[in-house]
Coordinates of C-alpha atoms in Angstrom, one line a residue:
M1 CA -10.7 -11.9 -10.6
A2 CA -8.8 -10.0 -8.0
I3 CA -10.8 -8.3 -5.2
V4 CA -9.9 -4.8 -4.1
K5 CA -10.8 -3.8 -0.6
A6 CA -10.4 -0.3 0.9
V7 CA -9.5 -0.9 4.5
K8 CA -10.6 1.4 7.3
N9 CA -7.7 2.5 9.4
G10 CA -8.4 0.8 12.6
K11 CA -6.2 0.4 15.7
N12 CA -2.9 0.2 13.8
S13 CA -0.7 3.2 13.6
L14 CA 1.4 3.8 10.5
L15 CA 4.4 2.3 12.2
E16 CA 2.5 -0.8 13.4
M17 CA 1.1 -1.3 9.9
I18 CA 4.5 -1.0 8.2
N19 CA 6.1 -3.4 10.8
Y20 CA 3.3 -5.9 10.1
L21 CA 3.8 -5.6 6.3
F22 CA 7.5 -6.4 6.6
N23 CA 7.0 -9.6 8.6
E24 CA 9.6 -12.0 7.1
E25 CA 7.3 -15.0 7.1
K26 CA 4.8 -13.2 4.8
I27 CA 6.7 -10.8 2.5
V28 CA 7.4 -11.6 -1.1
F29 CA 8.4 -8.1 -2.3
A30 CA 8.2 -4.4 -1.3
Y31 CA 8.1 -1.5 -3.7
G32 CA 8.2 2.2 -2.9
Y33 CA 7.0 5.1 -5.0
G34 CA 8.2 8.5 -3.9
L35 CA 9.9 6.8 -1.0
N36 CA 12.4 4.1 -0.1
P37 CA 10.4 1.1 1.2
H38 CA 12.9 0.5 4.0
Y39 CA 12.4 4.0 5.3
A40 CA 8.7 4.4 4.4
Y41 CA 7.6 5.3 7.9
A42 CA 10.2 8.1 8.4
E43 CA 9.6 9.5 4.9
M44 CA 5.8 9.5 5.2
K45 CA 5.9 11.1 8.7
F46 CA 8.4 13.7 7.4
V47 CA 6.0 14.8 4.7
Q48 CA 3.1 14.9 7.2
E49 CA 5.1 17.1 9.6
V50 CA 6.4 19.4 6.9
W51 CA 2.8 20.2 5.8
H52 CA 1.5 20.3 9.4
K53 CA -0.9 17.5 8.7
T54 CA -0.2 15.1 11.6
E55 CA -3.8 14.8 12.8
G56 CA -6.4 12.5 11.4
R57 CA -5.9 9.5 9.1
P58 CA -2.1 9.2 8.4
Y59 CA -2.5 6.7 5.5
K60 CA -5.0 4.9 3.3
Q61 CA -4.8 1.2 2.8
F62 CA -6.0 -1.0 0.0
V63 CA -5.7 -4.8 -0.1
V64 CA -5.8 -6.5 -3.5
S65 CA -6.2 -10.3 -3.1
F66 CA -6.5 -13.1 -5.6
S67 CA -8.5 -16.3 -5.3
E68 CA -6.8 -19.6 -4.5
D69 CA -7.1 -20.7 -8.1
E70 CA -5.6 -17.4 -9.3
S71 CA -2.8 -17.6 -6.7
N72 CA -1.9 -21.1 -8.0
W73 CA -1.4 -20.0 -11.6
L74 CA -0.1 -16.5 -11.0
D75 CA 3.7 -16.8 -11.2
L76 CA 6.0 -14.6 -9.1
N77 CA 7.0 -12.3 -12.0
S78 CA 3.3 -11.6 -12.9
F79 CA 2.4 -11.1 -9.2
C80 CA 5.3 -8.6 -8.8
H81 CA 4.4 -6.8 -12.1
L82 CA 0.8 -6.3 -11.1
G83 CA 1.9 -4.9 -7.7
R84 CA 4.3 -2.5 -9.4
T85 CA 1.5 -1.4 -11.7
I86 CA -0.8 -0.5 -8.8
G87 CA 2.1 1.3 -7.1
E88 CA 2.9 3.3 -10.2
Y89 CA -0.8 4.4 -10.4
Y90 CA -0.9 5.9 -6.9
G91 CA 2.8 6.8 -6.9
R92 CA 2.3 9.5 -9.5
N93 CA 0.9 11.8 -6.9
W94 CA 1.4 10.2 -3.5
Q95 CA 4.1 8.3 -1.5
T96 CA 3.0 4.7 -1.9
L97 CA 4.2 1.5 -0.4
V98 CA 3.2 -1.8 -2.1
V99 CA 4.0 -5.1 -0.2
G100 CA 3.2 -8.5 -1.5
H101 CA 2.3 -11.4 0.8
D102 CA 2.0 -15.1 0.1
N103 CA 1.4 -16.5 3.6
T104 CA -2.1 -17.6 2.8
N105 CA -3.7 -19.5 -0.1
H106 CA -4.8 -16.1 -1.4
H107 CA -1.8 -14.1 -2.5
H108 CA -2.3 -10.4 -1.8
Y109 CA -0.9 -6.9 -1.8
H110 CA -1.1 -4.3 0.8
V111 CA -1.1 -0.8 -0.7
I112 CA -0.3 2.0 1.8
V113 CA -0.8 5.5 0.5
N114 CA 0.5 8.5 2.5
S115 CA -2.5 10.7 3.3
V116 CA -0.5 13.9 2.5
N117 CA 0.7 14.8 -1.0
P118 CA 4.4 15.6 -0.8
V119 CA 4.2 18.4 -3.3
T120 CA 0.9 20.2 -2.6
G121 CA 0.2 19.1 1.0
R122 CA -3.3 18.2 0.1
K123 CA -5.0 15.3 1.9
F124 CA -5.7 12.0 0.0
T125 CA -9.3 11.5 -1.0
T126 CA -10.7 8.7 -3.1
S127 CA -14.1 7.2 -4.2
W128 CA -15.2 3.8 -5.3
S129 CA -15.1 5.0 -8.9
D130 CA -11.3 5.7 -8.5
L131 CA -10.8 2.0 -7.7
R132 CA -12.4 0.8 -11.0

C-alpha cells in the first residue's frame, strides 16, 4: 500500500524544490493543474504576489511512495494515472504540480501545492483526515 507523507518545508525554497523535482536522472513525468509544469515557479510566485501572500510557507509538499514490490508490478501507465488522480484532487482549488520519480527502488510522486488559492487568495490548510 502506498505511503503518503506530508513533508515539512525545510531549507528548500520553492525554486530549489522545483529544480530538484525536474532533475533529469529522476523524473518520469510532470503534470500541472492550474499551471504549466515548466513554468510552475513563476506561476505560483505570481499568484502569491497578486494576493500579497509572499510571507510564510510558499508551498505544501506531499510525497506518495510505493514499496519495492509495488514499484515492480506498477506499470508506467498506472503510475502516471495515479499521479494524475492525485493532482486532479488538489488541482480543483489549488495550483498543483505532480512529479513522478523512479530513481530509487521505491517509485514515488512529489506533490507541490501552492499555499495561496489563485481565486480566493486564501492560504492552504489541511489535516490528516484530508489525506485519507
